[in-house]
């Protein structure tokens, strides 16, 4: 299912308060962006116990129950997890990953709030959640009858919301500081191949691992942790950032001439990180028109051109990332700067083409 309108995590509690208390809701979203946590926190906020059922681990009889003979008649007894006396939040996680028979078993529970003779206590809420087929996750199409029994809410990752949560949840400062500087690295689209990719959940996992190893965490182990949880390019950039934190060595020192580009093979992740920071600084400080550049900004441009030459001598590929166009093929650095840079490093500009 595709989203016509998406919401941020901060909007979900209020939406659920208005929707889930009167009708069942289905929360759509990519893997790892916090759907389950949001439902559990919502249930806690309204004083209900959250009972989770995982669609991929259910059979129809797990919902309908098994028959017993009472007074010569068969009676289906729903499972203890569902048949409760007090109101609760029934969370149907990975509902759209369940088999068609299991989805069908949910119909009466979702619409009529009953299984056989058992009816959910007054005040209970029913919330489903699942990934989209476009996320390369296990997902089966929901039958139209089930789709029509639910109010659908599409969730998108929000760096601001996640960082606010992280600040009060003990997430490691390396992670929060890095994502404050690069919020677009919080989430990346699930790859078509089997490899880790960045999500709020994977950053949380990385934070837990860093905390577990403590201050003795070495560079080699950090690489294993980062590349085992994040999108490869994000993992390399994060490792480069940590090197900067640990060595107090950053782009400011390079711009001032107090340090040089790292040129050891083992520092290539650091080099990529510094090059990305360098690009961001130029995008921020260089005006579109050279006539609008102050003397100090022009001096920065001259220094930047020299640094680009030095960077290209170490790696043309890394230097290209500084002057590269955006994803749509549009230049992000001013044309006047690129023209002047071309005079100093034609080999780099030619490679860019």
Short mmCIF file of C-alpha atoms in Angstrom, two decimals:
data_model
loop_
_atom_site.label_atom_id
_atom_site.label_comp_id
_atom_site.label_asym_id
_atom_site.label_seq_id
_atom_site.Cartn_x
_atom_site.Cartn_y
_atom_site.Cartn_z
CA UNK A 1 0.00 0.00 0.00
CA UNK A 2 1.33 3.43 -0.95
CA UNK A 3 1.04 6.49 1.25
CA UNK A 4 -1.02 9.42 0.05
CA UNK A 5 -0.28 11.27 3.30
CA UNK A 6 2.41 10.29 5.82
CA UNK A 7 2.85 11.31 9.46
CA UNK A 8 5.85 11.73 11.76
CA UNK A 9 6.22 9.69 14.97
CA UNK A 10 5.32 12.75 17.07
CA UNK A 11 1.89 12.86 15.41
CA UNK A 12 1.05 9.20 16.02
CA UNK A 13 -0.04 9.28 19.71
CA UNK A 14 -2.68 11.94 19.11
CA UNK A 15 -3.92 10.18 15.98
CA UNK A 16 -4.19 6.86 17.79
CA UNK A 17 -6.01 8.52 20.69
CA UNK A 18 -8.67 9.78 18.32
CA UNK A 19 -8.79 6.79 15.97
CA UNK A 20 -7.89 3.59 17.81
CA UNK A 21 -10.33 4.25 20.65
CA UNK A 22 -13.24 4.06 18.20
CA UNK A 23 -12.00 2.02 15.22
CA UNK A 24 -9.16 -0.43 14.49
CA UNK A 25 -6.05 1.18 12.96
CA UNK A 26 -3.28 -0.17 10.72
CA UNK A 27 0.12 1.51 11.01
CA UNK A 28 2.23 1.23 7.86
CA UNK A 29 5.94 1.95 7.70
CA UNK A 30 9.39 0.76 6.69
CA UNK A 31 11.26 -1.74 8.87
CA UNK A 32 12.97 -0.36 11.93
CA UNK A 33 11.35 3.07 12.17
CA UNK A 34 9.62 2.43 15.50
CA UNK A 35 6.08 1.24 14.77
CA UNK A 36 6.03 -1.33 17.59
CA UNK A 37 7.56 1.06 20.12
CA UNK A 38 4.99 3.74 19.28
CA UNK A 39 2.10 1.34 19.82
CA UNK A 40 3.47 0.10 23.15
CA UNK A 41 4.10 3.67 24.35
CA UNK A 42 0.59 4.69 23.28
CA UNK A 43 -0.97 1.79 25.18
CA UNK A 44 1.02 2.69 28.28
CA UNK A 45 0.00 6.36 27.98
CA UNK A 46 -3.71 5.45 28.18
CA UNK A 47 -3.23 2.89 30.93
CA UNK A 48 -3.72 -0.29 28.89
CA UNK A 49 -1.60 -3.40 28.80
CA UNK A 50 -0.26 -4.05 25.29
CA UNK A 51 -0.71 -7.65 24.10
CA UNK A 52 1.30 -8.32 20.94
CA UNK A 53 0.52 -11.05 18.43
CA UNK A 54 3.05 -11.63 15.65
CA UNK A 55 1.29 -12.42 12.38
CA UNK A 56 4.14 -14.52 10.99
CA UNK A 57 4.01 -16.88 14.00
CA UNK A 58 0.26 -17.52 14.11
CA UNK A 59 -2.04 -20.21 12.79
CA UNK A 60 -5.83 -19.70 12.52
CA UNK A 61 -6.45 -21.87 15.58
CA UNK A 62 -4.18 -19.59 17.61
CA UNK A 63 -6.92 -16.98 17.26
CA UNK A 64 -10.13 -18.96 16.94
CA UNK A 65 -9.08 -21.37 19.68
CA UNK A 66 -9.68 -25.09 19.97
CA UNK A 67 -13.09 -26.73 20.38
CA UNK A 68 -14.32 -28.20 23.64
CA UNK A 69 -17.47 -30.21 24.27
CA UNK A 70 -19.91 -28.52 26.65
CA UNK A 71 -23.38 -29.96 27.20
CA UNK A 72 -23.05 -32.03 24.08
CA UNK A 73 -22.01 -29.10 21.91
CA UNK A 74 -18.63 -27.92 20.66
CA UNK A 75 -17.50 -24.53 21.89
CA UNK A 76 -14.38 -22.76 20.65
CA UNK A 77 -12.19 -21.43 23.46
CA UNK A 78 -10.04 -18.46 22.44
CA UNK A 79 -6.47 -18.40 23.75
CA UNK A 80 -5.70 -16.91 27.15
CA UNK A 81 -3.59 -14.14 25.58
CA UNK A 82 -6.72 -12.75 23.90
CA UNK A 83 -9.55 -13.75 26.24
CA UNK A 84 -9.06 -11.22 29.04
CA UNK A 85 -11.48 -9.69 31.48
CA UNK A 86 -9.95 -6.21 31.56
CA UNK A 87 -9.63 -3.82 28.59
CA UNK A 88 -6.29 -3.93 26.81
CA UNK A 89 -4.49 -2.93 23.60
CA UNK A 90 -4.38 -5.78 21.11
CA UNK A 91 -1.40 -5.17 18.83
CA UNK A 92 -1.39 -7.26 15.64
CA UNK A 93 2.21 -6.88 14.51
CA UNK A 94 3.21 -7.91 10.98
CA UNK A 95 -0.45 -8.49 10.24
CA UNK A 96 0.07 -8.25 6.48
CA UNK A 97 2.84 -10.87 6.68
CA UNK A 98 0.36 -13.46 8.01
CA UNK A 99 -1.05 -16.15 5.75
CA UNK A 100 -4.45 -15.51 4.13
CA UNK A 101 -6.11 -17.97 6.54
CA UNK A 102 -4.73 -16.09 9.54
CA UNK A 103 -5.76 -12.74 8.06
CA UNK A 104 -9.25 -14.13 7.56
CA UNK A 105 -9.33 -15.26 11.20
CA UNK A 106 -8.72 -11.64 12.20
CA UNK A 107 -11.83 -10.32 10.39
CA UNK A 108 -14.35 -10.64 13.21
CA UNK A 109 -11.77 -9.64 15.84
CA UNK A 110 -10.94 -6.44 13.96
CA UNK A 111 -14.42 -5.41 12.86
CA UNK A 112 -16.75 -6.94 15.46
CA UNK A 113 -14.21 -7.07 18.31
CA UNK A 114 -15.09 -10.69 19.03
CA UNK A 115 -13.78 -14.22 18.53
CA UNK A 116 -16.52 -16.81 18.69
CA UNK A 117 -18.49 -16.08 21.87
CA UNK A 118 -15.71 -13.96 23.36
CA UNK A 119 -15.98 -10.18 22.99
CA UNK A 120 -13.18 -7.73 23.73
CA UNK A 121 -13.82 -5.82 26.96
CA UNK A 122 -15.25 -2.33 26.60
CA UNK A 123 -12.40 0.16 26.25
CA UNK A 124 -10.03 -2.18 24.42
CA UNK A 125 -8.27 -0.98 21.27
CA UNK A 126 -7.04 -2.93 18.24
CA UNK A 127 -4.00 -1.76 16.28
CA UNK A 128 -2.25 -3.54 13.42
CA UNK A 129 1.12 -2.77 11.87
CA UNK A 130 3.21 -3.95 8.97
CA UNK A 131 5.82 -3.19 6.34
CA UNK A 132 5.11 -2.26 2.76
CA UNK A 133 5.86 -4.54 -0.19
CA UNK A 134 8.18 -1.83 -1.54
CA UNK A 135 10.40 -2.26 1.55
CA UNK A 136 11.64 -5.65 0.33
CA UNK A 137 10.12 -7.11 3.50
CA UNK A 138 7.85 -10.12 3.93
CA UNK A 139 4.44 -8.70 3.09
CA UNK A 140 1.34 -10.22 1.55
CA UNK A 141 -1.47 -8.20 0.00
CA UNK A 142 -4.30 -7.52 2.43
CA UNK A 143 -7.66 -8.71 1.22
CA UNK A 144 -9.97 -5.86 0.30
CA UNK A 145 -12.39 -6.96 3.03
CA UNK A 146 -9.63 -6.52 5.62
CA UNK A 147 -8.36 -3.27 4.12
CA UNK A 148 -11.86 -1.85 4.43
CA UNK A 149 -12.07 -2.82 8.10
CA UNK A 150 -9.09 -0.63 9.09
CA UNK A 151 -8.12 3.03 9.19
CA UNK A 152 -4.69 3.29 7.57
CA UNK A 153 -1.92 5.54 8.89
CA UNK A 154 1.44 5.78 7.10
CA UNK A 155 4.49 6.48 9.25
CA UNK A 156 7.71 8.09 8.03
CA UNK A 157 11.02 8.42 9.87
CA UNK A 158 11.68 11.82 11.44
CA UNK A 159 15.25 12.69 12.51
CA UNK A 160 13.98 15.48 14.75
CA UNK A 161 11.53 13.21 16.59
CA UNK A 162 14.07 10.43 16.92
CA UNK A 163 16.81 12.72 18.23
CA UNK A 164 14.38 14.15 20.80
CA UNK A 165 13.62 10.60 21.91
CA UNK A 166 17.30 9.64 21.89
CA UNK A 167 18.22 12.57 24.13
CA UNK A 168 16.03 11.21 26.93
CA UNK A 169 16.69 7.52 26.27
CA UNK A 170 20.43 7.22 26.86
CA UNK A 171 21.51 6.81 23.24
CA UNK A 172 25.30 7.05 22.96
CA UNK A 173 26.49 10.63 22.28
CA UNK A 174 28.55 9.51 19.27
CA UNK A 175 25.31 8.41 17.62
CA UNK A 176 23.23 11.46 18.56
CA UNK A 177 25.97 13.94 17.65
CA UNK A 178 26.61 12.23 14.33
CA UNK A 179 22.92 12.16 13.38
CA UNK A 180 22.48 15.76 14.50
CA UNK A 181 25.09 16.66 11.90
CA UNK A 182 23.79 14.17 9.29
CA UNK A 183 20.08 13.62 9.95
CA UNK A 184 19.56 12.19 6.46
CA UNK A 185 21.59 9.14 7.57
CA UNK A 186 18.93 8.11 10.11
CA UNK A 187 17.13 5.96 7.56
CA UNK A 188 17.92 4.56 4.15
CA UNK A 189 15.76 2.60 1.76
CA UNK A 190 16.00 -1.17 2.27
CA UNK A 191 18.42 -2.61 -0.31
CA UNK A 192 17.50 -5.32 -2.77
CA UNK A 193 20.50 -7.35 -1.64
CA UNK A 194 21.01 -8.95 1.77
CA UNK A 195 23.01 -6.33 3.62
CA UNK A 196 22.49 -4.09 6.68
CA UNK A 197 20.79 -0.75 6.22
CA UNK A 198 20.31 2.28 8.45
CA UNK A 199 17.10 2.69 10.43
CA UNK A 200 16.29 4.20 13.81
CA UNK A 201 16.35 0.64 15.16
CA UNK A 202 19.79 -0.14 13.73
CA UNK A 203 21.24 3.10 15.16
CA UNK A 204 19.79 2.09 18.53
CA UNK A 205 21.42 -1.32 18.16
CA UNK A 206 24.75 0.31 17.35
CA UNK A 207 24.44 2.56 20.39
CA UNK A 208 23.77 -0.44 22.64
CA UNK A 209 26.80 -2.24 21.21
CA UNK A 210 29.08 0.77 21.75
CA UNK A 211 27.85 1.08 25.32
CA UNK A 212 28.45 -2.64 25.87
CA UNK A 213 32.10 -2.47 24.79
CA UNK A 214 32.70 0.74 26.73
CA UNK A 215 35.76 3.02 26.47
CA UNK A 216 38.04 0.12 25.49
CA UNK A 217 36.27 -0.20 22.12
CA UNK A 218 38.99 -0.25 19.46
CA UNK A 219 38.83 0.95 15.87
CA UNK A 220 38.67 -2.51 14.30
CA UNK A 221 35.79 -3.59 16.52
CA UNK A 222 33.91 -0.35 15.87
CA UNK A 223 34.11 -1.05 12.13
CA UNK A 224 32.61 -4.49 12.70
CA UNK A 225 29.77 -3.00 14.75
CA UNK A 226 29.03 -0.14 12.33
CA UNK A 227 29.17 -2.26 9.18
CA UNK A 228 27.07 -4.92 10.88
CA UNK A 229 24.20 -2.53 11.56
CA UNK A 230 24.26 0.38 9.09
CA UNK A 231 24.20 1.12 5.38
CA UNK A 232 27.83 0.65 4.22
CA UNK A 233 28.39 4.31 3.29
CA UNK A 234 26.89 5.44 6.61
CA UNK A 235 29.06 2.97 8.51
CA UNK A 236 32.24 4.30 6.88
CA UNK A 237 31.25 7.90 7.57
CA UNK A 238 30.39 7.10 11.19
CA UNK A 239 33.75 5.42 11.75
CA UNK A 240 35.44 8.48 10.26
CA UNK A 241 33.48 10.71 12.60
CA UNK A 242 34.54 8.69 15.64
CA UNK A 243 38.16 9.01 14.57
CA UNK A 244 37.73 12.77 14.53
CA UNK A 245 36.11 12.75 17.97
CA UNK A 246 38.89 10.63 19.41
CA UNK A 247 41.74 12.57 17.81
CA UNK A 248 40.22 16.06 17.97
CA UNK A 249 41.05 16.30 14.28
CA UNK A 250 38.47 17.92 12.00
CA UNK A 251 37.75 19.96 8.92
CA UNK A 252 38.32 23.24 10.78
CA UNK A 253 41.94 22.29 11.45
CA UNK A 254 42.41 21.47 7.75
CA UNK A 255 40.83 24.73 6.60
CA UNK A 256 43.07 26.71 8.96
CA UNK A 257 46.16 24.86 7.76
CA UNK A 258 46.79 23.28 11.16
CA UNK A 259 46.40 19.78 9.72
CA UNK A 260 46.53 18.00 6.37
CA UNK A 261 44.25 15.50 4.70
CA UNK A 262 44.90 12.01 6.14
CA UNK A 263 46.58 9.90 3.46
CA UNK A 264 47.01 6.49 5.06
CA UNK A 265 45.05 3.63 3.53
CA UNK A 266 43.59 2.77 6.94
CA UNK A 267 42.25 6.35 7.22
CA UNK A 268 40.18 6.23 4.03
CA UNK A 269 36.88 6.26 5.95
CA UNK A 270 38.10 9.37 7.79
CA UNK A 271 39.05 10.95 4.47
CA UNK A 272 35.56 10.37 3.06
CA UNK A 273 33.98 11.85 6.17
CA UNK A 274 36.18 14.94 6.06
CA UNK A 275 35.50 15.37 2.34
CA UNK A 276 31.76 15.28 3.00
CA UNK A 277 32.17 17.87 5.76
CA UNK A 278 34.28 19.99 3.41
CA UNK A 279 31.56 19.83 0.75
CA UNK A 280 28.90 20.82 3.28
CA UNK A 281 30.97 23.78 4.43
CA UNK A 282 31.44 25.02 0.84
CA UNK A 283 27.72 24.64 0.05
CA UNK A 284 26.90 26.67 3.14
CA UNK A 285 29.49 29.45 2.77
CA UNK A 286 29.98 30.07 -0.97
CA UNK A 287 27.43 32.45 -2.57
CA UNK A 288 25.92 31.72 -5.96
CA UNK A 289 27.41 34.91 -7.40
CA UNK A 290 31.09 35.71 -6.90
CA UNK A 291 30.29 39.43 -6.74
CA UNK A 292 28.43 38.76 -3.49
CA UNK A 293 31.44 37.11 -1.89
CA UNK A 294 33.18 39.10 0.84
CA UNK A 295 37.01 39.21 0.94
CA UNK A 296 37.03 36.56 3.69
CA UNK A 297 34.75 34.27 1.66
CA UNK A 298 36.98 34.70 -1.41
CA UNK A 299 39.95 33.77 0.73
CA UNK A 300 38.04 30.66 1.83
CA UNK A 301 37.42 29.82 -1.82
CA UNK A 302 41.12 30.14 -2.68
CA UNK A 303 42.03 27.95 0.26
CA UNK A 304 39.34 25.44 -0.75
CA UNK A 305 40.75 25.20 -4.29
CA UNK A 306 44.18 24.44 -2.92
CA UNK A 307 42.73 21.84 -0.59
CA UNK A 308 40.89 20.21 -3.48
CA UNK A 309 44.16 19.86 -5.36
CA UNK A 310 45.76 18.26 -2.30
CA UNK A 311 42.77 15.96 -1.87
CA UNK A 312 42.89 14.90 -5.54
CA UNK A 313 46.56 14.01 -5.17
CA UNK A 314 45.54 11.52 -2.47
CA UNK A 315 42.35 10.28 -4.16
CA UNK A 316 40.62 11.65 -7.25
CA UNK A 317 37.56 9.60 -6.32
CA UNK A 318 37.22 11.26 -2.90
CA UNK A 319 37.87 14.71 -4.36
CA UNK A 320 35.09 14.11 -6.89
CA UNK A 321 32.60 13.65 -4.07
CA UNK A 322 33.25 17.27 -3.01
CA UNK A 323 32.26 18.80 -6.35
CA UNK A 324 29.73 16.16 -7.42
CA UNK A 325 26.22 17.11 -8.59
CA UNK A 326 23.19 16.19 -6.50
CA UNK A 327 21.07 13.09 -7.10
CA UNK A 328 19.12 14.88 -9.85
CA UNK A 329 22.28 15.89 -11.71
CA UNK A 330 22.22 19.54 -10.64
CA UNK A 331 25.39 21.31 -9.47
CA UNK A 332 25.40 22.15 -5.76
CA UNK A 333 28.52 24.31 -5.74
CA UNK A 334 28.55 27.73 -7.45
CA UNK A 335 29.56 27.76 -11.12
CA UNK A 336 32.23 30.43 -10.55
CA UNK A 337 33.95 28.24 -7.96
CA UNK A 338 33.84 25.18 -10.23
CA UNK A 339 35.31 27.22 -13.12
CA UNK A 340 38.18 28.44 -10.97
CA UNK A 341 38.71 24.95 -9.58
CA UNK A 342 38.90 23.59 -13.13
CA UNK A 343 41.94 25.74 -13.84
CA UNK A 344 43.79 24.21 -10.92
CA UNK A 345 42.78 20.60 -11.39
CA UNK A 346 41.57 19.82 -14.92
CA UNK A 347 42.11 16.11 -14.30
CA UNK A 348 39.56 16.13 -11.50
CA UNK A 349 36.95 18.11 -13.43
CA UNK A 350 37.44 15.92 -16.47
CA UNK A 351 36.87 12.83 -14.32
CA UNK A 352 33.69 14.45 -12.98
CA UNK A 353 32.28 14.50 -16.50
#
